[in-house]
XYZ file of C-alpha atoms in Angstrom:
734
model
C -0.508 0.337 -0.033
C 1.139 3.535 -0.910
C 1.390 6.036 1.971
C 2.022 9.304 -0.086
C -0.269 11.491 -1.667
C -0.668 15.034 1.001
C 0.105 14.285 4.533
C -0.184 17.647 7.011
C 2.298 18.357 8.772
C 3.442 21.545 10.281
C 7.167 23.115 12.153
C 8.022 21.698 14.785
C 7.541 22.536 18.786
C 7.788 21.288 22.489
C 3.857 22.032 22.757
C 3.258 20.352 19.673
C 5.913 17.361 20.221
C 4.265 16.540 23.171
C 0.967 15.945 21.567
C 0.478 15.578 17.766
C 1.244 12.006 17.198
C -1.835 11.257 19.557
C -4.459 9.368 17.036
C -7.098 11.719 18.117
C -4.779 15.213 18.336
C -7.334 17.339 15.546
C -3.890 18.224 12.560
C -7.128 19.814 10.794
C -5.202 23.671 10.556
C -2.665 22.217 9.389
C -0.999 22.966 6.648
C -0.714 20.356 3.241
C 3.111 18.559 2.216
C 3.971 16.656 -0.188
C 5.557 12.934 0.289
C 7.709 11.731 -1.137
C 8.941 15.638 -1.463
C 10.986 18.325 -0.027
C 9.648 20.753 2.906
C 11.014 23.309 1.370
C 8.731 22.634 -1.854
C 5.879 23.574 0.698
C 4.193 26.689 0.932
C 5.040 27.836 4.561
C 7.561 26.304 4.968
C 10.326 28.060 2.361
C 12.923 28.970 5.003
C 11.801 26.225 7.431
C 15.458 24.282 8.372
C 13.650 22.060 10.860
C 12.475 19.530 12.438
C 9.022 19.221 10.624
C 6.402 17.668 12.269
C 4.484 15.086 10.133
C 0.593 12.860 10.214
C -1.099 11.012 8.049
C -3.963 8.506 7.979
C -4.874 5.977 6.414
C -7.006 3.149 6.507
C -5.440 -0.467 6.039
C -7.558 -4.317 6.211
C -6.774 -6.515 8.906
C -3.488 -8.070 8.499
C -4.813 -11.984 8.111
C -3.397 -14.805 9.889
C -0.307 -16.127 9.306
C 1.301 -13.120 7.719
C 3.501 -9.935 8.702
C 3.467 -5.981 7.735
C 5.939 -3.591 7.547
C 5.806 -0.418 7.449
C 9.047 1.355 4.764
C 10.033 4.136 4.514
C 12.644 4.525 1.720
C 14.399 7.682 2.155
C 13.732 10.121 5.250
C 16.064 12.877 4.882
C 18.388 13.470 7.347
C 16.866 12.024 10.552
C 12.951 10.178 12.322
C 10.978 8.884 14.607
C 8.492 7.361 13.628
C 5.182 6.399 15.523
C 1.776 4.285 14.593
C -1.530 4.936 16.810
C 1.672 7.131 19.699
C 3.061 3.400 19.503
C 6.223 4.833 19.490
C 8.267 2.329 16.428
C 12.101 3.115 16.321
C 14.450 6.357 14.383
C 15.791 6.527 11.086
C 19.642 7.390 10.036
C 20.062 8.031 6.204
C 18.656 9.565 3.653
C 19.314 7.184 0.771
C 18.392 3.388 2.158
C 15.277 1.961 2.860
C 14.181 2.256 6.932
C 11.363 -0.194 8.029
C 9.479 -0.979 10.844
C 6.858 -4.403 12.109
C 3.781 -2.865 12.701
C 1.361 -6.445 12.469
C -0.006 -5.965 15.686
C -0.827 -2.429 15.583
C -2.678 -3.243 12.577
C -4.521 -6.013 13.370
C -5.330 -4.419 16.869
C -7.721 -1.675 14.099
C -8.545 -0.485 10.336
C -8.161 3.251 10.689
C -4.126 4.193 11.467
C -2.494 7.334 12.150
C 1.142 7.602 11.287
C 3.365 10.151 12.148
C 6.730 10.922 11.214
C 9.111 13.471 13.347
C 10.887 15.116 10.706
C 14.918 16.629 11.490
C 17.679 17.864 9.000
C 19.618 20.746 10.758
C 21.806 23.019 8.925
C 25.712 22.078 9.497
C 26.667 25.300 12.028
C 30.263 24.749 11.365
C 31.749 22.834 7.804
C 34.951 21.493 8.574
C 33.210 19.133 11.876
C 29.666 18.685 10.095
C 27.746 15.462 11.259
C 25.285 14.176 9.241
C 26.363 12.377 5.811
C 24.113 14.062 3.426
C 27.101 14.566 0.738
C 26.739 17.090 -1.717
C 23.572 17.873 -0.149
C 24.670 19.986 3.027
C 28.432 20.894 1.435
C 28.466 21.636 -2.207
C 30.486 24.474 -4.410
C 26.988 23.933 -6.479
C 24.305 24.161 -4.392
C 22.778 26.825 -2.345
C 23.724 26.462 1.754
C 21.008 27.935 2.098
C 18.730 25.029 1.509
C 17.716 22.397 3.619
C 16.669 19.282 1.755
C 14.761 17.786 4.509
C 11.510 16.305 3.694
C 9.852 12.233 3.379
C 12.159 12.570 0.103
C 10.983 8.900 -0.959
C 8.112 6.666 -1.433
C 6.500 5.002 1.900
C 4.989 1.638 1.771
C 2.762 -0.921 3.749
C 4.482 -4.368 1.975
C 3.313 -7.990 3.627
C 4.790 -10.654 3.841
C 4.274 -14.231 5.805
C 6.764 -15.490 8.243
C 10.447 -14.956 6.903
C 10.797 -11.457 5.611
C 13.784 -10.859 3.477
C 14.976 -7.448 5.137
C 18.108 -7.194 2.734
C 19.065 -8.813 -1.211
C 22.929 -8.078 -2.104
C 24.389 -9.563 -5.714
C 27.501 -9.346 -6.370
C 29.343 -10.431 -9.551
C 32.478 -11.192 -8.908
C 33.708 -13.274 -12.063
C 32.381 -13.441 -14.908
C 34.099 -14.582 -18.552
C 33.049 -16.791 -21.877
C 32.653 -19.562 -19.776
C 31.144 -18.992 -16.447
C 30.276 -16.343 -14.679
C 29.411 -16.138 -10.617
C 27.099 -14.397 -8.352
C 27.436 -13.366 -4.607
C 24.706 -13.491 -3.163
C 24.526 -12.891 0.439
C 20.086 -12.256 1.993
C 19.635 -11.181 5.613
C 16.025 -12.991 6.180
C 14.256 -11.405 9.251
C 11.696 -15.123 10.898
C 9.322 -14.989 13.319
C 10.151 -18.730 14.917
C 13.417 -20.623 14.792
C 13.059 -23.761 11.387
C 14.363 -24.721 8.545
C 14.139 -22.732 4.697
C 14.224 -23.415 1.629
C 15.165 -20.511 -0.425
C 15.237 -20.787 -4.241
C 17.356 -18.912 -6.592
C 16.803 -18.381 -10.273
C 19.193 -15.801 -12.856
C 16.824 -15.534 -15.880
C 18.022 -15.718 -18.572
C 20.934 -18.340 -18.146
C 18.166 -21.594 -16.766
C 19.520 -21.644 -13.903
C 17.373 -22.843 -11.050
C 18.838 -23.377 -7.203
C 17.680 -24.464 -4.436
C 18.598 -25.595 -0.296
C 17.850 -25.731 3.117
C 18.970 -23.390 5.349
C 17.640 -23.513 9.862
C 17.158 -19.795 10.333
C 16.317 -18.194 14.430
C 14.405 -15.863 15.231
C 15.360 -12.824 14.377
C 17.332 -11.461 11.613
C 19.893 -13.547 9.669
C 22.372 -13.062 7.325
C 22.945 -16.125 4.887
C 25.967 -16.414 1.647
C 25.346 -18.689 -1.230
C 27.193 -18.112 -4.827
C 25.754 -18.942 -7.999
C 27.083 -20.393 -11.449
C 26.179 -19.515 -14.996
C 27.735 -21.377 -17.395
C 27.623 -19.785 -20.826
C 26.534 -16.142 -19.405
C 24.893 -13.231 -21.523
C 27.889 -11.081 -20.444
C 26.689 -7.240 -20.111
C 28.813 -4.561 -21.744
C 29.431 -1.452 -21.157
C 28.837 0.861 -24.720
C 32.338 1.556 -25.996
C 33.139 -1.983 -25.996
C 29.962 -2.947 -26.410
C 29.962 -4.724 -30.511
C 28.154 -1.869 -32.240
C 24.096 -1.610 -31.498
C 24.372 -4.252 -29.501
C 22.314 -3.575 -25.241
C 23.512 -4.583 -22.358
C 22.385 -7.898 -21.247
C 20.771 -7.419 -17.790
C 19.703 -10.900 -16.417
C 16.730 -10.779 -13.507
C 17.986 -12.783 -9.917
C 14.832 -14.343 -8.030
C 15.448 -15.095 -4.806
C 12.253 -16.825 -2.157
C 12.086 -17.858 1.007
C 9.684 -21.289 1.285
C 9.218 -22.189 5.362
C 9.877 -25.749 4.734
C 6.539 -28.113 7.192
C 7.766 -30.967 9.092
C 7.391 -33.658 6.603
C 9.972 -31.444 5.110
C 7.373 -30.246 1.825
C 6.878 -26.521 1.794
C 5.216 -25.574 4.921
C 2.827 -22.276 6.485
C 4.402 -19.443 7.139
C 3.995 -18.255 10.205
C 3.891 -14.031 10.874
C 2.499 -11.546 13.606
C 2.816 -10.787 16.983
C 2.281 -14.568 18.373
C 1.601 -17.735 16.097
C -0.938 -17.943 12.936
C -3.872 -19.795 13.641
C -3.884 -20.965 10.023
C -1.150 -20.804 7.589
C 0.249 -17.569 5.564
C 0.000 -19.266 2.714
C -1.398 -22.135 0.198
C 0.530 -25.775 -0.523
C 3.841 -24.080 -2.562
C 3.743 -20.103 -2.096
C 6.848 -18.510 -0.284
C 7.006 -16.247 2.365
C 8.446 -13.567 0.791
C 9.956 -12.993 -3.144
C 13.074 -10.222 -3.797
C 13.841 -9.059 -7.260
C 17.448 -7.429 -8.548
C 18.402 -7.112 -12.089
C 21.717 -7.624 -12.710
C 24.881 -7.912 -15.561
C 27.062 -10.511 -15.303
C 30.895 -8.701 -15.984
C 33.868 -8.373 -13.897
C 35.773 -5.169 -12.844
C 39.775 -5.234 -11.957
C 41.240 -1.739 -11.638
C 45.396 -1.546 -11.159
C 46.877 1.796 -11.264
C 43.114 3.701 -11.948
C 42.729 1.920 -15.334
C 40.216 -0.870 -15.133
C 39.134 -3.696 -17.032
C 35.449 -4.680 -18.315
C 35.518 -8.264 -18.699
C 39.500 -8.789 -18.938
C 39.293 -4.956 -21.720
C 40.836 -2.329 -20.459
C 39.040 0.915 -20.615
C 39.645 4.407 -21.060
C 37.850 6.290 -18.563
C 36.189 9.538 -20.157
C 34.198 10.444 -17.278
C 32.501 14.115 -15.464
C 30.792 14.281 -12.532
C 26.826 14.272 -11.807
C 25.798 15.369 -9.242
C 21.819 15.810 -7.928
C 19.713 16.320 -10.562
C 18.217 18.859 -9.027
C 18.584 20.551 -5.945
C 14.856 19.281 -4.727
C 15.715 15.419 -6.246
C 13.068 13.904 -5.015
C 10.721 16.531 -7.315
C 12.527 15.721 -9.704
C 10.801 13.648 -12.767
C 11.790 10.443 -14.164
C 12.924 11.271 -17.519
C 15.042 14.042 -16.262
C 17.078 11.776 -14.508
C 17.618 8.904 -16.779
C 17.864 12.082 -18.929
C 21.327 12.687 -17.951
C 22.235 9.157 -18.954
C 21.654 10.571 -22.400
C 23.128 13.711 -21.832
C 26.586 12.110 -20.897
C 26.202 9.509 -23.684
C 26.424 12.341 -26.163
C 28.615 13.911 -25.222
C 31.073 10.544 -25.526
C 31.848 9.890 -22.124
C 32.284 6.577 -20.981
C 31.332 7.476 -17.321
C 29.735 9.528 -14.550
C 31.447 9.567 -10.899
C 28.074 10.146 -9.083
C 29.682 12.953 -6.369
C 29.319 13.007 -3.144
C 25.811 12.043 -3.048
C 23.596 8.822 -3.514
C 20.919 9.267 -5.950
C 17.421 7.594 -6.857
C 16.739 4.656 -8.763
C 16.267 5.607 -12.330
C 19.151 6.694 -12.587
C 20.710 3.376 -12.114
C 18.660 1.724 -13.748
C 19.020 3.621 -17.109
C 23.419 3.958 -17.124
C 22.948 -0.082 -16.946
C 20.134 -0.109 -20.267
C 22.589 2.688 -21.460
C 26.220 0.570 -20.618
C 27.207 3.274 -18.677
C 30.159 2.849 -15.961
C 29.018 4.696 -12.925
C 31.875 6.036 -10.152
C 29.999 6.041 -6.422
C 31.211 8.386 -4.305
C 29.359 7.703 -0.905
C 27.993 11.494 0.300
C 30.427 11.706 2.786
C 32.609 15.584 1.077
C 34.954 17.665 2.719
C 35.480 17.540 6.240
C 32.800 16.047 9.372
C 32.811 15.561 12.854
C 35.220 12.322 14.996
C 31.908 11.676 15.970
C 30.347 10.405 12.662
C 33.233 7.185 12.015
C 30.161 4.318 14.016
C 27.223 6.027 11.363
C 29.349 5.959 7.531
C 30.620 2.645 8.149
C 27.157 0.920 9.077
C 25.728 3.432 5.471
C 28.186 2.366 3.713
C 26.959 -1.471 4.347
C 23.598 -0.315 3.340
C 24.795 1.469 -0.104
C 26.626 -1.504 -1.055
C 23.031 -3.160 -0.022
C 20.877 -0.549 -2.165
C 23.445 -0.269 -5.142
C 25.417 -3.659 -5.396
C 23.601 -5.246 -7.832
C 23.812 -2.592 -10.868
C 26.859 -3.503 -13.642
C 26.920 -0.044 -14.171
C 28.719 1.257 -10.481
C 32.697 -0.381 -11.170
C 33.797 2.338 -9.198
C 33.220 2.652 -5.238
C 34.881 6.451 -3.407
C 34.312 6.241 0.851
C 34.839 10.076 0.292
C 35.534 13.129 -0.979
C 38.090 15.398 -0.514
C 38.463 15.006 3.594
C 41.068 17.771 2.344
C 40.551 20.725 0.759
C 41.213 24.025 -0.053
C 38.722 26.901 1.868
C 38.341 29.552 -0.100
C 37.640 31.450 2.844
C 40.574 32.393 2.929
C 43.739 34.190 1.663
C 44.576 32.424 -1.105
C 48.598 31.331 -0.079
C 47.176 30.367 3.756
C 44.502 28.473 1.678
C 47.582 26.809 -0.267
C 49.448 26.655 3.428
C 46.791 24.376 4.513
C 45.782 22.528 2.154
C 49.754 21.646 1.378
C 49.222 20.746 4.923
C 46.848 18.181 5.538
C 47.970 16.909 1.963
C 51.303 15.707 3.049
C 50.275 15.064 6.917
C 48.063 12.357 8.226
C 44.322 13.319 9.610
C 41.264 11.877 11.884
C 38.750 12.519 8.443
C 41.666 11.095 5.503
C 43.946 8.792 7.455
C 41.406 6.707 9.677
C 37.751 7.283 9.442
C 37.841 6.646 4.663
C 40.190 3.817 6.647
C 37.604 2.337 8.227
C 35.196 3.045 5.121
C 36.655 1.644 2.544
C 37.767 -1.431 5.117
C 33.320 -2.205 5.475
C 32.923 -1.203 1.172
C 35.721 -3.856 0.905
C 34.364 -6.728 3.096
C 31.256 -5.904 2.146
C 32.003 -5.686 -1.828
C 35.397 -7.732 -3.393
C 33.297 -7.240 -7.019
C 34.566 -3.824 -7.320
C 38.144 -1.233 -6.475
C 37.283 0.511 -3.987
C 38.410 4.024 -3.669
C 39.177 5.457 0.170
C 39.391 9.158 -0.662
C 39.190 11.308 -4.375
C 41.539 14.321 -4.314
C 44.499 13.107 -2.160
C 47.076 13.747 -3.945
C 49.165 11.277 -5.794
C 51.244 9.694 -2.565
C 52.325 5.630 -1.917
C 51.304 5.984 1.592
C 47.472 6.970 0.645
C 47.471 8.635 -2.947
C 44.339 8.512 -4.779
C 43.218 10.375 -7.652
C 44.000 14.093 -8.271
C 42.326 17.465 -8.425
C 43.624 19.573 -10.849
C 42.924 23.199 -11.100
C 45.463 25.083 -13.006
C 43.518 27.128 -15.002
C 41.316 28.112 -12.349
C 42.236 28.022 -8.634
C 46.576 28.628 -9.297
C 48.614 28.282 -12.391
C 48.003 28.567 -15.732
C 46.327 25.752 -17.553
C 48.910 25.766 -20.330
C 51.784 24.499 -17.486
C 50.040 20.891 -17.315
C 51.528 19.335 -20.122
C 55.285 19.579 -17.625
C 53.561 19.234 -14.231
C 53.085 15.766 -15.798
C 56.757 15.447 -17.189
C 57.814 16.022 -13.931
C 55.068 14.431 -11.978
C 53.948 11.665 -13.694
C 52.014 10.586 -10.718
C 49.318 13.555 -11.209
C 48.210 11.841 -14.344
C 47.099 8.830 -12.693
C 43.992 9.924 -12.796
C 42.320 13.255 -12.918
C 38.917 13.268 -10.994
C 37.965 17.279 -11.558
C 39.013 19.744 -13.130
C 37.305 22.039 -15.538
C 36.604 25.878 -15.403
C 32.760 27.428 -13.999
C 31.721 29.306 -16.044
C 28.247 31.718 -16.857
C 25.506 29.647 -17.955
C 23.715 31.204 -21.053
C 19.808 30.775 -18.984
C 20.979 33.497 -16.679
C 18.374 35.745 -15.551
C 17.669 35.832 -12.741
C 21.764 36.420 -12.544
C 19.996 40.449 -13.241
C 22.460 41.289 -16.333
C 20.822 43.864 -16.932
C 22.368 45.541 -14.114
C 25.920 44.984 -15.545
C 28.224 45.979 -14.345
C 27.080 45.980 -10.971
C 25.411 42.221 -10.180
C 25.040 41.666 -6.997
C 27.794 39.750 -6.562
C 28.080 38.713 -2.873
C 24.846 37.086 -3.825
C 25.584 35.398 -6.688
C 28.562 33.952 -4.513
C 26.853 32.936 -1.482
C 23.327 31.065 -3.508
C 24.658 30.766 -6.928
C 28.571 30.092 -6.075
C 30.292 32.542 -8.750
C 33.218 32.647 -7.320
C 34.032 36.895 -8.498
C 37.959 36.321 -7.099
C 38.640 33.268 -9.343
C 36.976 35.524 -12.256
C 38.891 38.400 -11.771
C 41.822 36.273 -12.509
C 40.853 34.626 -15.116
C 37.698 36.225 -16.530
C 37.983 40.368 -14.859
C 34.646 41.285 -15.716
C 35.934 44.370 -15.092
C 37.684 44.070 -18.921
C 33.798 43.560 -20.441
C 31.817 46.703 -22.330
C 28.803 43.778 -21.128
C 27.602 41.233 -19.322
C 27.399 39.269 -22.527
C 30.711 39.513 -23.830
C 31.697 39.048 -20.593
C 29.842 35.645 -20.230
C 31.114 34.492 -23.331
C 35.231 34.976 -22.593
C 33.583 33.262 -19.384
C 32.664 30.227 -21.648
C 35.233 30.997 -23.900
C 37.784 30.107 -20.696
C 36.295 27.354 -19.967
C 36.415 25.184 -23.102
C 39.571 25.588 -23.888
C 40.617 24.227 -20.311
C 38.456 20.913 -20.468
C 39.794 20.479 -24.411
C 43.235 20.884 -23.639
C 43.261 19.178 -20.195
C 40.982 16.271 -22.095
C 43.496 16.238 -25.201
C 46.784 15.704 -22.923
C 45.244 12.950 -20.378
C 44.408 11.130 -23.893
C 47.551 11.052 -25.110
C 49.129 10.005 -21.840
C 45.993 7.031 -22.238
C 47.783 4.043 -19.980
C 50.285 5.731 -19.618
C 49.960 6.938 -16.656
C 46.318 8.071 -17.189
C 43.783 5.490 -16.175
C 41.348 8.060 -16.987
C 39.875 11.997 -16.041
C 36.566 13.345 -14.994
C 35.300 16.391 -15.331
C 34.033 18.786 -12.449
C 31.289 19.042 -14.675
C 28.376 17.565 -16.134
C 25.201 19.222 -15.537
C 23.915 22.242 -12.656
C 21.259 20.600 -10.202
C 20.742 24.510 -9.543
C 20.440 28.108 -11.048
C 24.080 28.145 -10.139
C 27.654 29.734 -12.125
C 29.329 26.789 -12.079
C 31.814 24.599 -13.854
C 29.864 22.393 -15.631
C 28.978 21.875 -19.640
C 24.843 22.240 -18.830
C 23.265 24.611 -16.976
C 19.445 23.436 -14.164
C 18.158 24.260 -17.592
C 19.811 21.729 -19.945
C 21.409 24.347 -22.268
C 24.731 23.664 -23.305
C 27.699 25.938 -22.111
C 30.286 26.312 -25.313
C 32.472 23.760 -23.607
C 30.538 21.077 -24.810
C 31.801 21.874 -27.614
C 34.590 21.298 -26.454
C 34.078 18.333 -24.106
C 31.917 16.351 -27.783
C 35.468 16.621 -29.698
C 37.638 16.476 -27.238
C 35.870 12.349 -26.503
C 35.551 11.905 -29.656
C 36.680 8.276 -30.712
C 38.937 9.216 -32.539
C 41.260 12.233 -32.459
C 44.848 13.668 -33.740
C 46.194 16.836 -31.522
C 49.795 17.988 -31.513
C 51.808 19.292 -28.383
C 50.028 22.804 -28.033
C 51.921 26.065 -30.096
C 53.229 28.077 -26.937
C 50.951 30.912 -26.879
C 53.543 33.461 -28.495
C 56.337 33.081 -30.255
C 59.281 36.001 -31.598
C 60.458 35.056 -35.307
C 63.550 32.834 -35.358
C 62.771 30.995 -32.743
C 62.616 26.910 -33.882
C 60.132 24.250 -32.939
C 59.497 20.889 -32.496
C 55.830 19.555 -31.972
C 55.003 16.000 -31.806
C 51.843 14.782 -33.724
C 49.406 11.658 -31.851
C 46.782 10.439 -33.731
C 44.366 8.972 -30.602
C 42.137 6.146 -31.212
C 39.470 4.573 -28.264
C 38.049 2.097 -31.286
C 39.228 -1.761 -30.562
C 40.053 -1.794 -34.061
C 42.729 -0.750 -35.883
C 42.270 2.081 -39.047
C 45.008 0.711 -41.593
C 45.614 2.897 -44.473
C 45.584 7.284 -42.153
C 46.365 10.049 -43.841
C 46.833 12.526 -41.971
C 48.246 16.712 -43.282
C 49.369 19.418 -41.107
C 49.069 23.018 -42.866
C 51.098 25.829 -41.087
C 50.002 29.434 -42.181
C 50.834 33.366 -41.328
C 50.620 36.729 -42.780
C 52.012 35.711 -46.117
C 53.006 32.602 -46.201
C 52.446 29.614 -44.397
C 54.336 24.922 -44.655
C 52.534 21.772 -45.587
C 53.790 18.865 -43.527
C 51.838 14.782 -44.831
C 51.853 11.522 -42.491
C 50.574 8.062 -43.344
C 49.565 4.700 -41.816
C 48.500 2.611 -39.655
C 47.329 2.898 -36.303
C 46.456 0.152 -34.126
C 43.785 -0.515 -31.392
C 42.842 1.179 -28.605
C 46.603 2.880 -28.935
C 48.088 5.908 -29.779
C 50.076 6.535 -32.202
C 53.126 8.883 -32.288
C 53.215 10.196 -36.420
C 55.103 12.612 -37.222
C 57.636 15.682 -35.515
C 56.836 19.182 -36.877
C 59.803 21.101 -37.029
C 59.920 25.005 -38.568
C 61.048 28.093 -37.329
C 58.634 30.938 -36.828
C 58.957 33.083 -39.971
C 60.116 36.731 -40.123
C 56.284 38.327 -39.581
C 53.647 39.984 -37.080
C 49.772 38.907 -36.422
C 48.388 35.086 -36.110
C 49.718 31.667 -36.737
C 47.410 28.527 -37.019
C 48.126 24.714 -36.868
C 46.025 22.780 -39.230
C 45.769 19.307 -38.881
C 43.498 16.939 -40.252
C 43.017 13.846 -40.914
C 41.202 11.275 -42.894
C 41.002 7.665 -43.911
C 38.822 4.660 -42.105
C 38.501 7.920 -39.856
C 37.916 11.570 -40.189
C 39.629 14.007 -36.792
C 40.763 17.621 -37.306
C 42.200 20.095 -34.009
C 43.913 23.499 -35.024
C 45.947 25.529 -32.992
C 46.885 29.244 -32.862
C 49.522 31.310 -31.352
C 50.701 34.903 -31.731
C 54.146 36.010 -33.507
C 55.601 39.167 -31.284
C 58.845 41.293 -31.476
C 58.889 41.708 -27.953
C 60.046 38.253 -26.552
C 57.854 35.161 -25.765
C 55.838 34.516 -22.909
C 56.891 31.174 -20.908
C 54.382 28.540 -22.661
C 54.880 27.277 -18.813
C 52.344 30.467 -18.038
C-alpha cells in the first residue's frame, strides 16, 4: 500500500512534539505537504530548517493470520522518529536507503490508523565538523547553502510478507567470462520463529535454478551463497560492446519458502504470535526479492580499469544531484542525464558526493554507462560519525551492488580541500599541509569506510578518498585546478612530465562559466551585479573570475559571459587532449567537474540548470571523440627565428585498427605557410605517434595557425592558434 500523497505538516515545537502523535490529535489546521517531496517546496515551509512534524491518516485491512506487515520508509532526509497510532516504532538516520518497522499487531488492532513522523535536518553550523552524511546536499559549491533538503523525499509503503521476510538482498558479480560467471548473493532474513527455510534462486535468461535449505533463528539471519551461470550473457559497457548491441541484463529472483515438518513447503507464520492458519497456500513463498543485474567483471590497477578483461580508458564527468530537490525531479529528467553524458562521448559518470535515485542506476545499466559511486561524504567531518559512516557504507552496498554500471566505490570526496574563504596564500599552505600530514578524516575515517566497502563488496575496486594527491602511502586521484584556482592551464604538460603520477587519474578539473539561461543573475544591472548574492547562493567565485576573466575588462554582460565560456572550453579541451595522449602511460582516465547543474548556478558544469549547453560542451564532445588528432600545444606567442618542434599523435579508443590513414598538417602565417603529410596505421585502443613538425618561426607579425586533418577509416581535425610578436615570447609554462 502506497502511503504517499498529501500529508499534514507543521513546524515542530516542544508543545506539539508531545501531543501530535496521538491518534485523536486534531491536525485540521495544519498545512498540506507532499510525500515524496522536500518541505522547502511547500508554502509556509520555504525557509524552514525543521524539525517538521508529519501526519498521515489511512485505512488498511487487518493482516490475515500468518501474514506480517512492515512499514517501509524508502528515504527520510535526514533523521526521523516514527509513531503509529501513538506507539513509538523507532528512529532512522541516513537519507538514501530504506528503513522498515514491523506493524503487524498494530494493524490487527484496528482498521483506521495515524502515522506520525518527526523529521530533522539541521544545517551544519561548521562545515569543517559536520555530523550528517548528506554529502553534496549540505556542502557543495554548486548548490545553495541556504537551502535545506529535509523531507520524506522517497515513497512510504506498507509491505506484506509471510513469517520470513527478506530484509536485504545483496547481489554481486565478482567473476565473469565467456564460459562461466559467478554471483555472490547475501540476504538478511527476518524470521518470526526458528525453523528450516528453503531458498530458491533463479536467474533468467540463463536457465539457472538453485535450491538449498537453511535453518533460521528468530530475528535477523544473514546467509550467503554462490550461483554459477554457464555460458553467461555478458554485460558490456557501450564503449566495448558490439555496434548496436544493448547491454544484457539478467533477473535474479530469491524466494524464501518455510519447510514443513514433513520436509515439504510449510506454512509461514506471522504477526506477534504464532498464527492459527497457514500464511500461504502450498508452494507459496513467504517472501520474494528480485534484482536486475549484469554479468560482468571489473578490475582496476593503478586506475586503469578492465571490464571482462578488456582495458577501457575512462572519459568521464562528475554528476551532482539532478535537481537540488532531488525527490521532485522527474524520472525522465534523471534518465536524460545519462543520454546527455553518452552524447558528449563519455563512458563514465562520477555520482559526486551523493547517492541518487534508482532511476539513474537503472538507466546507466540499460545504456552501458559506467558509474564511479561516491558515498555522501564531502570534505571534513566530526570524529563522532565513524560508526554511522561504516553502517551507511554497508547500506550503500545493499542498495546498489547489483547494478553492473556501478564500477568503482569511493569512500570520501576531498577530506582535504582548499578553503576558498581564506586568503589564497594561507589557503594553499593549509591545503598542502593537509595533503602531506596524516589527519583523522583522511587517515582514520576513510580507512574504516574503505575497509567496510571492501569487505561487503569484493567485486569492485574501492578508492578510499578522492582529491588526495598521489603518494605511495595514501594518494589516489588528482583534483587539478590549473586554469582556475591556481596556475596556468598551459602548464599541465610540464607538470605531468615532472610528476607523471599526477596524471594517473584526474577526478576533477575545469573552470566556472556563466550560463546562457541567466535571468536570475539580473544582467541588466551590469556591471553592478549582486556579486555577494551570486557568490553565496549561486556558486560564483568572483576572486577566481577576477584572475581569469575579469568582469571589469568587458563592456557588457553578454561579452563577459561569452569570454567565461570560451575560457572554460579552452581548459576542457586541452586537459582532455593531454590526458588522452597519456592513455595507460600512466593515465587511466578523467572526470570533468561537471556535467550538469542541479540549481541555477555559475559553475563548472557544461550544461546549465535548464540543460542549455555552454561552449564547453562542444569542446568536451570534440575532445572525447573516439578518434582525435593532437599536437604538442604551441606557445601562446613566438618571436621570429624561434625553432619549434611539435610532436603529433593520433589517439584511438576504437577496438579495431585503422589502416592506411593519412594526416595532413598545415601551418599558416601572414604571407606564407608550410605543409606536411604523413601516412600509416593506427593500432586498436592506442596512442600512435605520427611524427614531428619542425619549423622556424618566420619573419612576420600576426596569427600563426596550425591545422591538423586525419583522413581514412576515421576522420579528425584540430586547430591551434598562436601569435607572432616582436617582443620576447611568454613562457608556455605560465
